[in-house]
Amino acid sequence: MHRAHAARGKFAHFINYYIFKTSMLLGLLPFKYTKEKNTFRSSRAALSYSVVMNTLIFVWVVKNWPDVSNYELFVAKPLLYFVQIAVSYLNFVGMVLIFCSTWSGRKRLLRLFNEIVTVRQLCDSKVFLRNFDGSLMEKRIILKFCSMLLQNILYLSSMIYLSYKMNANYFLVLILALILLNEIFLISNQFYHNALFINHSIVAV
């Protein structure tokens, strides 16, 4: 039982670390992390990296997105067909809005992350908070991660199923589109993990 608890804690910690590092790598957090001080600071280089990288990926995916229209579905169920098209366009618009809000609101986001770091450091300095049972928080982190993996599998399966011609270009677009999809998941996971930690600290107190 103790080993299972320890293994779950390590896995949850790994997920938290993986989400953070991948978010930084993909430029989802447009600021620089100072490991020595465990703080974030504003950085033009980080912002430029975020804008250039995500813009290039988005433009490439939109420009090279394959035609997966289903004429038989259009004839049989035109309403469902138009809903399918509308959802695709809404996904692209949603991604643009997320990127723009992240870049334009980077100062507020930076302040939020530094405040969360301060809270974490304060909690780590208290023995009773460090020793408080975090199994519920760990389970929720793992469950959220498994949900993200499942959505990736469903997305890949549907795109492969709809594909009539699998070539190198389609495979590349599929991978880049998967990156864009996961960027949304990573952003939501960042806030979800922070909300879980704050709730965990409140319950412990």
C-alpha positions as CSV (number, residue, x, y, z in Angstrom):
1,M,0.0,0.0,0.0
2,H,2.8,2.4,0.9
3,R,4.7,1.5,-2.3
4,A,1.6,2.2,-4.4
5,H,1.1,5.5,-2.7
6,A,4.7,6.5,-3.2
7,A,4.6,5.4,-6.9
8,R,1.4,7.4,-7.4
9,G,3.0,10.5,-5.9
10,K,6.1,10.2,-8.1
11,F,4.0,9.7,-11.2
12,A,1.8,12.7,-10.4
13,H,5.0,14.7,-9.8
14,F,6.4,13.6,-13.1
15,I,3.2,14.6,-14.9
16,N,3.4,18.0,-13.3
17,Y,7.0,18.4,-14.3
18,Y,6.3,17.1,-17.9
19,I,3.3,19.5,-18.3
20,F,5.5,22.5,-17.2
21,K,8.5,21.6,-19.3
22,T,6.5,20.9,-22.4
23,S,4.6,24.2,-22.0
24,M,7.9,26.1,-21.8
25,L,9.3,24.2,-24.8
26,L,6.2,25.0,-27.0
27,G,6.3,28.7,-25.9
28,L,2.9,28.5,-24.1
29,L,4.3,30.4,-21.2
30,P,5.8,33.5,-22.9
31,F,8.3,34.4,-20.1
32,K,11.5,33.0,-18.7
33,Y,11.9,30.7,-15.8
34,T,14.8,31.3,-13.4
35,K,15.6,27.9,-11.8
36,E,18.0,29.3,-9.2
37,K,15.3,31.7,-7.7
38,N,12.4,29.5,-8.8
39,T,10.6,32.5,-10.3
40,F,9.4,33.8,-13.7
41,R,10.4,37.0,-15.3
42,S,9.4,38.9,-18.4
43,S,11.5,38.2,-21.5
44,R,11.3,39.6,-25.0
45,A,13.2,36.6,-26.4
46,A,10.7,34.2,-24.8
47,L,7.8,36.2,-26.2
48,S,9.3,36.3,-29.7
49,Y,10.0,32.5,-29.5
50,S,6.4,31.9,-28.5
51,V,4.9,34.1,-31.2
52,V,7.1,32.8,-34.0
53,M,6.9,29.1,-33.2
54,N,3.2,28.9,-32.7
55,T,2.4,31.2,-35.7
56,L,4.5,29.0,-37.9
57,I,2.9,25.8,-36.7
58,F,-0.6,27.2,-37.0
59,V,-0.1,28.7,-40.5
60,W,1.5,25.4,-41.7
61,V,-1.4,23.3,-40.4
62,V,-4.1,25.6,-41.9
63,K,-2.4,25.9,-45.2
64,N,-1.7,22.2,-45.6
65,W,-4.9,20.9,-43.9
66,P,-6.1,18.0,-46.1
67,D,-9.6,17.9,-47.6
68,V,-11.5,15.3,-45.5
69,S,-15.0,16.4,-46.6
70,N,-17.5,13.6,-46.9
71,Y,-19.8,14.0,-49.9
72,E,-22.0,11.0,-48.8
73,L,-22.5,12.6,-45.4
74,F,-23.4,15.9,-47.1
75,V,-26.1,14.2,-49.2
76,A,-27.4,11.9,-46.4
77,K,-27.2,14.3,-43.4
78,P,-26.4,17.9,-44.6
79,L,-27.0,19.4,-41.1
80,L,-24.5,17.1,-39.5
81,Y,-22.0,17.8,-42.3
82,F,-22.3,21.6,-41.7
83,V,-22.0,21.1,-37.9
84,Q,-18.8,19.2,-38.5
85,I,-17.3,21.9,-40.7
86,A,-18.4,24.6,-38.2
87,V,-16.7,22.8,-35.3
88,S,-13.4,22.6,-37.3
89,Y,-13.5,26.4,-37.9
90,L,-14.4,27.1,-34.3
91,N,-11.4,25.0,-33.2
92,F,-9.1,27.1,-35.3
93,V,-10.6,30.4,-34.1
94,G,-10.4,29.2,-30.5
95,M,-6.7,28.5,-31.0
96,V,-6.0,32.0,-32.4
97,L,-7.9,33.6,-29.4
98,I,-6.0,31.5,-26.9
99,F,-2.6,32.5,-28.4
100,C,-3.6,36.2,-28.6
101,S,-5.0,36.3,-25.1
102,T,-1.8,34.6,-23.7
103,W,0.5,37.0,-25.5
104,S,-1.5,40.2,-24.7
105,G,-2.1,39.1,-21.1
106,R,1.4,37.9,-20.4
107,K,2.0,40.4,-17.6
108,R,-1.0,39.3,-15.7
109,L,-0.1,35.7,-16.4
110,L,3.4,36.3,-15.2
111,R,2.1,37.9,-12.0
112,L,-0.2,34.9,-11.4
113,F,2.5,32.3,-11.8
114,N,4.9,34.2,-9.5
115,E,2.2,34.4,-6.9
116,I,1.5,30.7,-7.1
117,V,5.3,30.0,-6.8
118,T,5.3,32.2,-3.6
119,V,2.3,30.2,-2.2
120,R,4.1,26.9,-3.0
121,Q,7.3,28.0,-1.2
122,L,5.2,29.1,1.8
123,C,3.4,25.8,1.9
124,D,6.7,23.8,1.6
125,S,8.1,25.7,4.6
126,K,5.2,24.4,6.8
127,V,5.8,20.8,8.0
128,F,2.1,20.0,8.5
129,L,1.4,21.1,4.9
130,R,4.2,19.0,3.5
131,N,3.0,15.9,5.4
132,F,-0.7,16.4,4.6
133,D,-2.2,13.6,2.6
134,G,-2.2,14.6,-1.1
135,S,-3.6,11.3,-2.5
136,L,-6.8,13.0,-3.8
137,M,-4.8,15.7,-5.6
138,E,-2.5,13.1,-7.1
139,K,-5.4,11.0,-8.3
140,R,-7.0,14.0,-10.0
141,I,-3.7,15.0,-11.7
142,I,-3.3,11.4,-13.1
143,L,-7.0,11.3,-14.1
144,K,-6.7,14.6,-16.0
145,F,-3.5,13.3,-17.8
146,C,-5.2,10.0,-18.8
147,S,-8.1,12.1,-20.2
148,M,-5.7,14.1,-22.3
149,L,-4.1,10.9,-23.6
150,L,-7.5,9.4,-24.4
151,Q,-8.5,12.5,-26.4
152,N,-5.2,12.3,-28.3
153,I,-5.9,8.6,-29.2
154,L,-9.4,9.4,-30.3
155,Y,-8.2,12.4,-32.4
156,L,-5.5,10.3,-34.1
157,S,-7.9,7.4,-34.8
158,S,-10.5,9.6,-36.3
159,M,-8.0,11.5,-38.6
160,I,-6.4,8.2,-39.7
161,Y,-9.9,6.8,-40.4
162,L,-10.9,9.8,-42.4
163,S,-7.7,9.9,-44.4
164,Y,-7.9,8.5,-47.9
165,K,-4.2,9.1,-48.7
166,M,-1.6,8.8,-46.0
167,N,1.7,10.3,-47.1
168,A,4.6,12.2,-45.5
169,N,2.8,15.6,-45.9
170,Y,-0.4,14.4,-44.3
171,F,1.6,12.7,-41.5
172,L,3.5,16.0,-40.8
173,V,0.3,18.0,-40.7
174,L,-1.3,15.5,-38.4
175,I,1.6,15.7,-36.0
176,L,1.6,19.5,-36.0
177,A,-2.2,19.6,-35.6
178,L,-1.7,17.2,-32.6
179,I,0.8,19.7,-31.1
180,L,-1.8,22.5,-31.5
181,L,-4.5,20.4,-29.9
182,N,-2.2,19.5,-27.0
183,E,-1.2,23.1,-26.5
184,I,-4.9,23.7,-25.5
185,F,-4.7,20.7,-23.1
186,L,-1.4,21.8,-21.6
187,I,-2.7,25.3,-20.9
188,S,-5.8,23.9,-19.2
189,N,-3.6,21.5,-17.3
190,Q,-1.4,24.3,-16.0
191,F,-4.4,26.1,-14.5
192,Y,-6.0,22.8,-13.3
193,H,-2.8,21.8,-11.4
194,N,-2.5,25.2,-9.8
195,A,-6.1,25.2,-8.8
196,L,-5.7,21.7,-7.3
197,F,-2.7,22.8,-5.3
198,I,-4.4,25.9,-3.9
199,N,-7.5,23.8,-3.0
200,H,-5.2,21.1,-1.4
201,S,-3.5,23.9,0.7
202,I,-6.8,25.3,1.9
203,V,-8.1,21.9,2.9
204,A,-4.9,21.2,4.8
205,V,-5.1,24.5,6.8
